[in-house]
Amino acid sequence: MQKLSAFAALGILTSLAAVALSILNLPGIAAVLSALAALAALLCLSIGLSKKNKAQTSDEACQAPAPPSPLVEIQEEAPALAPTSPSGSELEDLLCQAQTLSPFLNAILAAIPQTTEDATFHVLEKYEAVRDITTKAANLARELAESAHSEKGNESGLIISHSRETVQAERRTVQAMAKQTRDNTKKLRLVAKELESGLDFVKGIEEITDRSQLIAFNMAIEAAHIGEKGRGFKVIVGELRTLNDRTLEFSQRISGLFSRFRDYTAEMVSSMAEQSDQAIGELEESMAASEKAVESLIGASEEADNFSRELAQDTMQIDKALDSILESLQFQDISRQMVERSRAILAEIEEKLLSLRSLVGHSEGPEGERATIHFTQTKDRLIGKAITRAEREAISEVSR
Amino acid sequence: MNFLTVDDSSTMRKIVSLALKGAGHDSDEAENGQQALDALKTKKPGCIILDINMPVMNGIDFLKARQADASIKSIPVIVLTTQDDQALKDQAMSLGANAFIVKPFQKEDILAVIAKVTS
């Protein structure tokens, strides 16, 4: 009954693991565990069938196609082996059970094929490699995220954390520059206006000069009318005309200079406005790109952080799945070893039963005593060969 | 750390090896106590994982041989067996085993024992 429970538990465990692995998209391993679950179910079914068939006679059981459960059957038939009253028919029954058990155990061993186990290990190794890569990727992502958010950490962390501030400072500087340029342009426009005023002033001088020339001309006429007395006056008029000419020449030169200066200022104002607008526009575009790059870098680091968390969760799930598979494989291996040992013990039981059968007809007297001694020796040797406590108890139970 | 896994079951050796590899260790293998003694002549691992029931030379005999050999006596041994038997455990520990784990084992448990034994 304990074995039935153990195999049932194994079946349930492996079935659950198979379902879990199917959910985790691991159909290969799930298939292996499903096979193991099927094997456990087969064992449970066999044990159940053997208990159901126990009411049948030994001959019927021997001929029955359904595989009996050897350990349960042997335990139930054990009292028949009592050395004080060995019965020929009971020994025959037991021998029959033992002979039926051998192919059953062979079938169990065949149901745990080495190739399936090898395939499982192959998948596990790949799985391990994937887990290693996942772990490395998670570590890299976490390092990137940590460096991105680091205040004191490495250089890249500082660059990223300061880049946003730097770009914002640059933007403020460029905005100040743009304002300064606009102010300078305004001032240059005022200078241009002043130059226009200067030109007007020069025009005023020219008008005064023209009128002065006209006065000088009239004075020259009046000097001619007064004759000899106006000679001195003629000299003054001549000086006045010379002064007028020089004033005119000077004012024209000043006017030309002012005009060129005004044209140059106007051109400079226009050029400065145009070029500064273009330069500021380009700077702003560049800064917008920098800001975008910094933001995307920060965003990338945040994504890396999230990614590393997701990878860490995936790695944990992989680890759990690996542990579950390793545990299932251990159960399978332990079960196989137990079956192999049971098969060896059974072979010896079968051999000894055959020798006991020859003695059973002489249970009275010296032959009966020899049979009892032989049986006890066989039992002790089998117990000595048993490895687990369960095996020792089973053999003791059988030979009680 | 390098380990030597001694077990007659190739499946169990692979399982132990995978569990150790997952924790960043590597493992050499031997099928029985005698093979382990031969392997230890050329390479000294940081720890030995030892099964008890093996052909040729079982785990108990290996522990006796280890105790008698000064060159390998100090290598920690973790017994990993299906036999949940207090008398066997006492015997193994008296022969110098550092820990006793019953199969099937949990990876966390064996790694914790390794950390304790090798620290």
Coordinates of C-alpha atoms in Angstrom, one line a residue:
Chain A
M1 CA 0.0 0.0 0.0
Q2 CA 2.9 2.3 0.8
K3 CA 4.4 1.6 -2.7
L4 CA 1.0 2.3 -4.3
S5 CA 0.9 5.7 -2.5
A6 CA 4.5 6.4 -3.5
F7 CA 3.9 5.7 -7.2
A8 CA 0.7 7.6 -7.1
A9 CA 2.5 10.6 -5.6
L10 CA 5.2 10.3 -8.2
G11 CA 2.6 10.2 -10.9
I12 CA 0.8 13.2 -9.6
L13 CA 4.0 15.1 -9.1
T14 CA 5.3 14.4 -12.6
S15 CA 1.9 15.1 -14.1
L16 CA 1.9 18.5 -12.4
A17 CA 5.4 19.2 -13.5
A18 CA 4.6 18.2 -17.1
V19 CA 1.6 20.6 -17.1
A20 CA 3.8 23.4 -15.6
L21 CA 6.4 22.8 -18.3
S22 CA 3.8 22.8 -21.0
I23 CA 2.7 26.2 -19.7
L24 CA 6.4 27.3 -19.8
N25 CA 6.6 26.3 -23.5
L26 CA 8.9 23.3 -22.8
P27 CA 7.0 20.5 -24.6
G28 CA 10.1 18.2 -24.8
I29 CA 10.6 18.0 -21.1
A30 CA 6.9 17.9 -20.5
A31 CA 6.7 14.9 -22.7
V32 CA 9.4 13.1 -20.7
L33 CA 7.6 13.9 -17.5
S34 CA 4.3 12.8 -19.0
A35 CA 6.0 9.4 -19.8
L36 CA 7.2 9.2 -16.2
A37 CA 3.7 10.0 -15.0
A38 CA 2.3 7.3 -17.3
L39 CA 4.8 4.9 -15.8
A40 CA 3.8 5.7 -12.3
A41 CA 0.2 5.3 -13.3
L42 CA 1.0 1.9 -14.8
L43 CA 2.6 0.9 -11.5
C44 CA -0.4 2.1 -9.5
L45 CA -2.7 0.2 -11.9
S46 CA -0.6 -2.9 -11.6
I47 CA -0.6 -2.9 -7.8
G48 CA -4.3 -2.2 -7.8
L49 CA -5.0 -5.0 -10.2
S50 CA -2.9 -7.5 -8.2
K51 CA -4.8 -6.7 -5.0
K52 CA -8.1 -7.1 -6.9
N53 CA -6.9 -10.5 -8.1
K54 CA -5.8 -11.8 -4.8
A55 CA -8.9 -13.9 -4.3
Q56 CA -8.0 -15.9 -7.4
T57 CA -6.3 -19.2 -7.1
S58 CA -2.6 -19.3 -7.7
D59 CA -3.0 -21.3 -10.9
E60 CA -5.5 -18.8 -12.2
A61 CA -3.2 -15.9 -11.3
C62 CA -0.4 -17.6 -13.1
Q63 CA -2.4 -17.9 -16.2
A64 CA -3.9 -14.4 -15.9
P65 CA -2.6 -11.9 -18.5
A66 CA -2.7 -9.0 -16.0
P67 CA 0.7 -8.4 -14.4
P68 CA 0.4 -9.0 -10.6
S69 CA 2.2 -6.8 -8.1
P70 CA 5.1 -9.0 -6.9
L71 CA 5.9 -7.4 -3.6
V72 CA 2.3 -7.2 -2.6
E73 CA 1.6 -10.7 -3.7
I74 CA 4.7 -12.0 -2.0
Q75 CA 3.8 -10.3 1.2
E76 CA 0.3 -11.7 1.1
E77 CA 1.5 -15.2 0.4
A78 CA 4.4 -15.0 2.9
P79 CA 2.7 -16.9 5.7
A80 CA 2.7 -19.9 3.3
L81 CA 6.5 -19.9 3.6
A82 CA 6.4 -20.5 7.3
P83 CA 9.1 -23.1 7.8
T84 CA 7.0 -25.1 10.3
S85 CA 4.3 -25.9 7.7
P86 CA 5.5 -25.5 4.2
S87 CA 2.9 -26.5 1.7
G88 CA 3.7 -27.8 -1.7
S89 CA 0.8 -26.0 -3.4
E90 CA 1.6 -22.7 -1.7
L91 CA 5.2 -22.9 -2.8
E92 CA 4.1 -23.6 -6.3
D93 CA 1.8 -20.5 -6.1
L94 CA 4.6 -18.4 -4.8
L95 CA 7.1 -19.6 -7.5
C96 CA 4.5 -18.9 -10.1
Q97 CA 4.1 -15.3 -8.7
A98 CA 7.9 -14.9 -8.7
Q99 CA 8.2 -16.1 -12.3
T100 CA 5.4 -13.7 -13.4
L101 CA 7.2 -10.9 -11.7
S102 CA 10.4 -11.0 -13.7
P103 CA 9.0 -9.9 -17.0
F104 CA 6.9 -7.3 -15.2
L105 CA 10.1 -5.8 -13.7
N106 CA 11.8 -6.0 -17.1
A107 CA 8.9 -4.1 -18.6
I108 CA 9.2 -1.4 -15.9
L109 CA 12.9 -1.0 -16.7
A110 CA 12.2 -0.9 -20.4
A111 CA 9.7 1.9 -19.7
I112 CA 12.5 4.1 -18.4
P113 CA 14.5 4.3 -21.6
Q114 CA 18.0 5.6 -21.5
T115 CA 17.5 7.6 -24.7
T116 CA 14.6 9.5 -23.1
E117 CA 16.8 10.3 -20.2
D118 CA 19.6 11.4 -22.4
A119 CA 17.3 13.6 -24.4
T120 CA 16.1 15.2 -21.1
F121 CA 19.7 15.9 -20.1
H122 CA 20.3 17.4 -23.6
V123 CA 17.4 19.7 -23.2
L124 CA 18.5 20.5 -19.6
E125 CA 22.0 21.5 -20.8
K126 CA 20.4 23.8 -23.5
Y127 CA 18.1 25.1 -20.8
E128 CA 21.1 25.8 -18.6
A129 CA 22.8 27.6 -21.4
V130 CA 19.7 29.8 -22.0
R131 CA 19.5 30.5 -18.3
D132 CA 23.2 31.6 -18.3
I133 CA 22.6 33.9 -21.2
T134 CA 19.5 35.3 -19.6
T135 CA 21.4 35.9 -16.4
K136 CA 24.2 37.7 -18.2
A137 CA 21.7 39.8 -20.2
A138 CA 19.9 40.7 -16.9
N139 CA 23.2 41.6 -15.3
L140 CA 24.2 43.8 -18.2
A141 CA 20.8 45.5 -18.3
R142 CA 20.9 46.1 -14.5
E143 CA 24.5 47.5 -14.7
L144 CA 23.4 49.9 -17.5
A145 CA 20.3 50.9 -15.5
E146 CA 22.4 51.4 -12.4
S147 CA 25.0 53.4 -14.2
A148 CA 22.4 55.6 -15.8
H149 CA 20.9 56.4 -12.4
S150 CA 24.1 56.6 -10.6
E151 CA 25.0 60.0 -8.9
K152 CA 28.5 59.0 -7.8
G153 CA 29.0 55.9 -10.0
N154 CA 30.9 55.5 -13.2
E155 CA 31.6 58.0 -15.9
S156 CA 28.7 57.1 -18.2
G157 CA 26.3 57.5 -15.3
L158 CA 27.5 61.0 -14.6
I159 CA 27.4 61.9 -18.3
I160 CA 23.8 60.8 -18.6
S161 CA 22.7 62.4 -15.4
H162 CA 24.4 65.7 -16.3
S163 CA 23.6 65.7 -20.0
R164 CA 20.1 66.9 -19.4
E165 CA 21.2 69.8 -17.2
T166 CA 24.0 70.7 -19.7
V167 CA 21.6 70.8 -22.6
Q168 CA 19.2 72.9 -20.5
A169 CA 22.0 75.3 -19.6
E170 CA 23.0 75.6 -23.2
R171 CA 19.5 76.4 -24.2
R172 CA 19.4 79.2 -21.6
T173 CA 22.8 80.5 -22.9
V174 CA 21.6 80.5 -26.5
Q175 CA 18.4 82.2 -25.6
A176 CA 20.4 84.9 -23.8
M177 CA 22.6 85.2 -26.9
A178 CA 19.5 85.6 -29.1
K179 CA 18.2 88.3 -26.9
Q180 CA 21.6 90.1 -26.9
T181 CA 21.7 89.9 -30.7
R182 CA 18.2 91.3 -31.0
D183 CA 19.2 94.2 -28.7
N184 CA 22.3 94.9 -30.7
T185 CA 20.3 94.9 -33.9
K186 CA 17.9 97.4 -32.4
K187 CA 20.8 99.6 -31.3
L188 CA 22.3 99.4 -34.8
R189 CA 19.0 100.4 -36.3
L190 CA 19.0 103.5 -33.9
V191 CA 22.5 104.3 -35.1
A192 CA 21.2 104.1 -38.7
K193 CA 18.5 106.5 -37.7
E194 CA 21.1 108.9 -36.1
L195 CA 23.0 108.7 -39.4
E196 CA 19.9 109.7 -41.3
S197 CA 19.6 112.7 -39.0
G198 CA 23.3 113.5 -39.6
L199 CA 22.6 113.4 -43.3
D200 CA 19.7 115.8 -42.9
F201 CA 22.0 118.1 -40.9
V202 CA 24.6 118.0 -43.7
K203 CA 21.8 118.9 -46.2
G204 CA 20.9 121.8 -43.9
I205 CA 24.6 123.0 -44.1
E206 CA 24.5 122.7 -47.9
E207 CA 21.3 124.8 -48.0
I208 CA 23.0 127.4 -45.8
T209 CA 26.1 127.4 -48.1
D210 CA 23.9 127.8 -51.2
R211 CA 22.2 130.8 -49.6
S212 CA 25.5 132.2 -48.4
Q213 CA 26.8 132.0 -52.0
L214 CA 23.7 133.8 -53.2
I215 CA 24.4 136.5 -50.5
A216 CA 28.1 136.7 -51.6
F217 CA 27.0 137.1 -55.2
N218 CA 24.6 139.9 -54.3
M219 CA 27.3 141.5 -52.1
A220 CA 29.7 141.4 -55.1
I221 CA 27.1 143.2 -57.3
E222 CA 26.6 145.8 -54.6
A223 CA 30.4 146.2 -54.2
A224 CA 30.6 146.9 -58.0
H225 CA 28.0 149.6 -57.7
I226 CA 29.8 151.6 -55.1
G227 CA 33.0 151.5 -57.1
E228 CA 36.4 152.3 -55.6
K229 CA 34.9 152.4 -52.1
G230 CA 33.7 148.9 -52.4
R231 CA 37.2 147.4 -53.1
G232 CA 37.7 146.2 -49.6
F233 CA 34.3 144.8 -49.5
K234 CA 35.1 142.8 -52.6
V235 CA 38.0 141.1 -50.8
I236 CA 35.6 140.1 -48.0
V237 CA 33.1 138.8 -50.6
G238 CA 35.9 136.7 -52.2
E239 CA 36.9 135.2 -48.9
L240 CA 33.2 134.4 -48.2
R241 CA 33.0 132.6 -51.6
T242 CA 36.1 130.6 -50.8
L243 CA 34.6 129.7 -47.4
N244 CA 31.3 128.7 -49.1
D245 CA 33.1 126.5 -51.6
R246 CA 35.1 124.8 -48.9
T247 CA 32.0 124.4 -46.7
L248 CA 30.2 122.9 -49.6
E249 CA 33.0 120.5 -50.4
F250 CA 33.3 119.5 -46.7
S251 CA 29.5 119.0 -46.4
Q252 CA 29.5 116.9 -49.6
R253 CA 32.3 114.7 -48.3
I254 CA 30.5 114.4 -44.9
S255 CA 27.3 113.5 -46.7
G256 CA 29.0 110.9 -48.8
L257 CA 30.7 109.4 -45.7
F258 CA 27.4 109.4 -43.8
S259 CA 25.6 107.8 -46.7
R260 CA 28.2 105.0 -47.0
F261 CA 28.1 104.5 -43.2
R262 CA 24.3 104.4 -43.3
D263 CA 24.3 101.9 -46.1
Y264 CA 26.9 99.8 -44.3
T265 CA 24.9 99.9 -41.1
A266 CA 21.7 99.0 -42.8
E267 CA 23.4 96.0 -44.5
M268 CA 25.0 95.0 -41.2
V269 CA 21.7 95.1 -39.4
S270 CA 20.0 93.1 -42.1
S271 CA 22.9 90.5 -42.2
M272 CA 23.1 90.3 -38.5
A273 CA 19.4 89.7 -38.0
E274 CA 19.4 87.1 -40.8
Q275 CA 22.5 85.3 -39.7
S276 CA 21.7 85.3 -36.0
D277 CA 18.2 84.0 -36.7
Q278 CA 19.7 81.2 -38.7
A279 CA 22.4 80.4 -36.2
I280 CA 20.0 80.4 -33.3
G281 CA 17.6 78.3 -35.3
E282 CA 20.4 75.8 -35.9
L283 CA 21.5 75.8 -32.3
E284 CA 17.9 75.2 -31.1
E285 CA 17.5 72.3 -33.5
S286 CA 20.8 70.9 -32.3
M287 CA 19.8 71.3 -28.7
A288 CA 16.4 69.8 -29.3
A289 CA 18.2 66.8 -30.9
S290 CA 20.6 66.6 -27.8
E291 CA 17.6 66.8 -25.5
K292 CA 15.9 64.1 -27.4
A293 CA 19.0 62.0 -27.3
V294 CA 19.4 62.5 -23.6
E295 CA 15.7 61.8 -23.0
S296 CA 15.9 58.6 -25.1
L297 CA 19.1 57.6 -23.3
I298 CA 17.4 58.0 -20.0
G299 CA 14.3 56.2 -21.4
A300 CA 16.6 53.4 -22.6
S301 CA 18.1 53.1 -19.2
E302 CA 14.7 52.9 -17.6
E303 CA 13.7 50.3 -20.2
A304 CA 16.9 48.4 -19.4
D305 CA 16.0 48.5 -15.7
N306 CA 12.5 47.1 -16.4
F307 CA 14.1 44.6 -18.8
S308 CA 16.5 43.4 -16.1
R309 CA 13.7 42.9 -13.7
E310 CA 11.7 40.9 -16.2
L311 CA 14.8 38.8 -17.0
A312 CA 15.4 38.2 -13.3
Q313 CA 11.8 36.9 -12.9
D314 CA 12.3 34.7 -16.0
T315 CA 15.6 33.4 -14.6
M316 CA 13.8 32.5 -11.3
Q317 CA 11.1 30.6 -13.2
I318 CA 13.8 28.8 -15.2
D319 CA 15.6 27.9 -12.0
K320 CA 12.4 26.5 -10.5
A321 CA 11.6 24.5 -13.6
L322 CA 15.2 23.1 -13.6
D323 CA 15.0 22.1 -10.0
S324 CA 11.6 20.4 -10.6
I325 CA 13.1 18.5 -13.5
L326 CA 16.2 17.5 -11.6
E327 CA 14.1 16.2 -8.8
S328 CA 11.9 14.2 -11.1
L329 CA 15.0 12.7 -12.7
Q330 CA 16.2 11.7 -9.3
F331 CA 12.9 10.0 -8.5
Q332 CA 13.1 8.2 -11.8
D333 CA 16.7 7.1 -11.2
I334 CA 16.1 6.0 -7.6
S335 CA 13.0 4.1 -8.8
R336 CA 15.1 2.4 -11.5
Q337 CA 17.8 1.4 -9.1
M338 CA 15.2 0.0 -6.7
V339 CA 13.6 -2.0 -9.5
E340 CA 17.0 -3.4 -10.6
R341 CA 17.7 -4.5 -7.0
S342 CA 14.3 -6.0 -6.6
R343 CA 14.8 -7.9 -9.8
A344 CA 18.1 -9.3 -8.5
I345 CA 16.5 -10.3 -5.2
L346 CA 13.6 -11.8 -7.0
A347 CA 15.9 -13.9 -9.1
E348 CA 17.4 -15.3 -5.9
I349 CA 14.0 -15.9 -4.4
E350 CA 12.9 -17.7 -7.5
E351 CA 16.0 -19.9 -7.3
K352 CA 15.5 -20.7 -3.6
L353 CA 11.9 -21.4 -4.1
L354 CA 12.8 -24.0 -6.7
S355 CA 15.2 -25.7 -4.3
L356 CA 12.6 -25.4 -1.4
R357 CA 10.0 -27.1 -3.6
S358 CA 12.2 -30.2 -3.8
L359 CA 12.3 -30.3 -0.1
V360 CA 8.7 -29.5 0.7
G361 CA 7.5 -33.1 0.2
H362 CA 9.7 -34.1 3.2
S363 CA 8.7 -31.4 5.7
E364 CA 8.7 -33.9 8.5
G365 CA 11.9 -35.1 10.1
P366 CA 15.4 -34.2 9.1
E367 CA 14.4 -32.9 5.6
G368 CA 11.9 -30.5 7.2
E369 CA 14.5 -29.2 9.6
R370 CA 17.0 -28.7 6.7
A371 CA 14.4 -26.9 4.8
T372 CA 13.8 -24.6 7.8
I373 CA 17.6 -23.9 8.2
H374 CA 17.9 -23.3 4.4
F375 CA 15.0 -20.9 4.4
T376 CA 16.4 -18.9 7.4
Q377 CA 19.8 -18.7 5.7
T378 CA 18.3 -17.5 2.5
K379 CA 16.2 -14.9 4.3
D380 CA 19.3 -13.6 6.2
R381 CA 21.3 -13.4 3.1
L382 CA 18.6 -11.5 1.2
I383 CA 18.2 -9.1 4.2
G384 CA 22.0 -8.6 4.1
K385 CA 21.8 -7.7 0.4
A386 CA 19.0 -5.2 0.9
I387 CA 20.1 -1.6 0.7
T388 CA 17.1 0.4 1.9
R389 CA 15.2 0.0 5.1
A390 CA 12.0 -0.6 3.0
E391 CA 13.7 -3.5 1.2
R392 CA 14.8 -5.1 4.5
E393 CA 11.3 -4.7 5.9
A394 CA 9.7 -6.2 2.8
I395 CA 12.0 -9.2 2.9
S396 CA 11.4 -9.7 6.6
E397 CA 7.7 -9.4 6.0
V398 CA 7.7 -11.9 3.2
S399 CA 9.7 -14.5 5.2
R400 CA 7.8 -14.0 8.5
Chain B
M1 CA 35.1 25.2 -7.1
N2 CA 36.0 21.9 -8.5
F3 CA 34.1 18.8 -7.3
L4 CA 34.4 15.1 -7.7
T5 CA 31.1 13.3 -7.9
V6 CA 31.3 9.6 -7.0
D7 CA 28.2 7.6 -8.0
D8 CA 27.6 4.4 -9.9
S9 CA 24.5 6.0 -11.5
S10 CA 25.4 8.1 -14.5
T11 CA 22.0 9.8 -14.2
M12 CA 22.7 10.9 -10.7
R13 CA 26.2 12.1 -11.6
K14 CA 24.7 14.2 -14.4
I15 CA 22.0 15.6 -12.0
V16 CA 24.6 16.6 -9.4
S17 CA 26.8 18.0 -12.1
L18 CA 24.0 20.2 -13.4
A19 CA 23.1 21.4 -10.0
L20 CA 26.7 22.3 -9.3
K21 CA 27.1 23.9 -12.7
G22 CA 24.1 26.1 -12.1
A23 CA 25.9 27.5 -9.0
G24 CA 29.1 28.2 -11.0
H25 CA 31.0 25.0 -10.0
D26 CA 32.5 22.3 -12.2
S27 CA 32.6 18.6 -11.5
D28 CA 34.6 15.5 -12.4
E29 CA 33.1 12.1 -12.1
A30 CA 33.9 8.6 -10.8
E31 CA 31.7 5.5 -10.9
N32 CA 32.9 4.0 -7.6
G33 CA 35.3 4.5 -4.7
Q34 CA 38.3 2.9 -6.5
Q35 CA 37.9 5.1 -9.5
A36 CA 37.7 8.1 -7.2
L37 CA 40.9 7.1 -5.4
D38 CA 42.6 6.8 -8.8
A39 CA 41.3 10.2 -9.9
L40 CA 42.5 11.8 -6.6
K41 CA 46.1 10.8 -7.4
T42 CA 46.2 13.3 -10.2
K43 CA 43.7 16.0 -9.2
K44 CA 42.6 17.2 -5.8
P45 CA 39.0 18.7 -5.9
G46 CA 37.7 21.2 -3.4
C47 CA 35.0 18.8 -2.3
I48 CA 33.8 15.2 -2.9
I49 CA 30.1 14.2 -3.4
L50 CA 30.0 10.5 -2.4
D51 CA 27.3 7.8 -2.9
I52 CA 27.4 4.8 -0.5
N53 CA 26.1 1.8 -2.4
M54 CA 28.4 1.3 -5.3
P55 CA 30.1 -1.8 -7.0
V56 CA 33.9 -2.4 -6.8
M57 CA 34.4 -0.1 -3.8
N58 CA 31.5 1.4 -1.8
G59 CA 31.3 4.8 -0.1
I60 CA 32.2 3.4 3.4
D61 CA 35.3 1.7 2.1
F62 CA 36.3 4.9 0.2
L63 CA 35.9 6.9 3.5
K64 CA 38.2 4.4 5.2
A65 CA 40.8 4.7 2.4
R66 CA 40.5 8.4 2.5
Q67 CA 41.1 8.5 6.3
A68 CA 44.3 6.4 5.8
D69 CA 45.7 8.7 3.1
A70 CA 47.1 12.0 4.4
S71 CA 47.1 13.6 0.9
I72 CA 43.3 13.4 0.6
K73 CA 42.2 13.3 4.2
S74 CA 41.5 17.0 4.3
I75 CA 39.2 17.1 1.3
P76 CA 35.6 17.6 2.5
V77 CA 33.2 14.8 1.7
I78 CA 29.4 15.1 1.4
V79 CA 27.7 11.7 1.4
L80 CA 24.7 11.6 -0.9
T81 CA 22.7 8.4 -0.7
T82 CA 19.3 6.9 -0.9
Q83 CA 19.8 5.1 2.4
D84 CA 18.0 7.1 5.1
D85 CA 19.6 5.1 7.9
Q86 CA 20.8 6.7 11.1
A87 CA 23.4 3.9 11.8
L88 CA 24.9 4.4 8.3
K89 CA 25.0 8.1 8.8
D90 CA 26.8 7.7 12.2
Q91 CA 29.2 5.3 10.6
A92 CA 29.9 7.7 7.7
M93 CA 30.4 10.7 10.0
S94 CA 32.7 8.7 12.3
L95 CA 34.8 7.9 9.2
G96 CA 35.3 11.6 8.5
A97 CA 32.3 12.5 6.2
N98 CA 31.5 16.2 6.6
A99 CA 27.7 16.0 5.8
F100 CA 25.1 13.4 5.0
I101 CA 22.3 14.1 2.5
V102 CA 19.5 11.7 1.5
K103 CA 18.3 11.4 -2.1
P104 CA 16.3 12.9 -3.7
F105 CA 18.0 16.2 -2.8
Q106 CA 16.9 19.8 -3.3
K107 CA 19.4 21.9 -5.1
E108 CA 19.3 24.7 -2.4
D109 CA 19.9 22.1 0.3
I110 CA 23.0 20.6 -1.2
L111 CA 24.4 24.1 -2.1
A112 CA 23.8 25.2 1.4
V113 CA 25.6 22.2 2.8
I114 CA 28.5 22.7 0.3
A115 CA 28.8 26.4 1.4
K116 CA 28.9 25.3 5.0
V117 CA 31.3 22.4 4.5
T118 CA 33.8 24.3 2.3
S119 CA 33.7 27.6 4.2

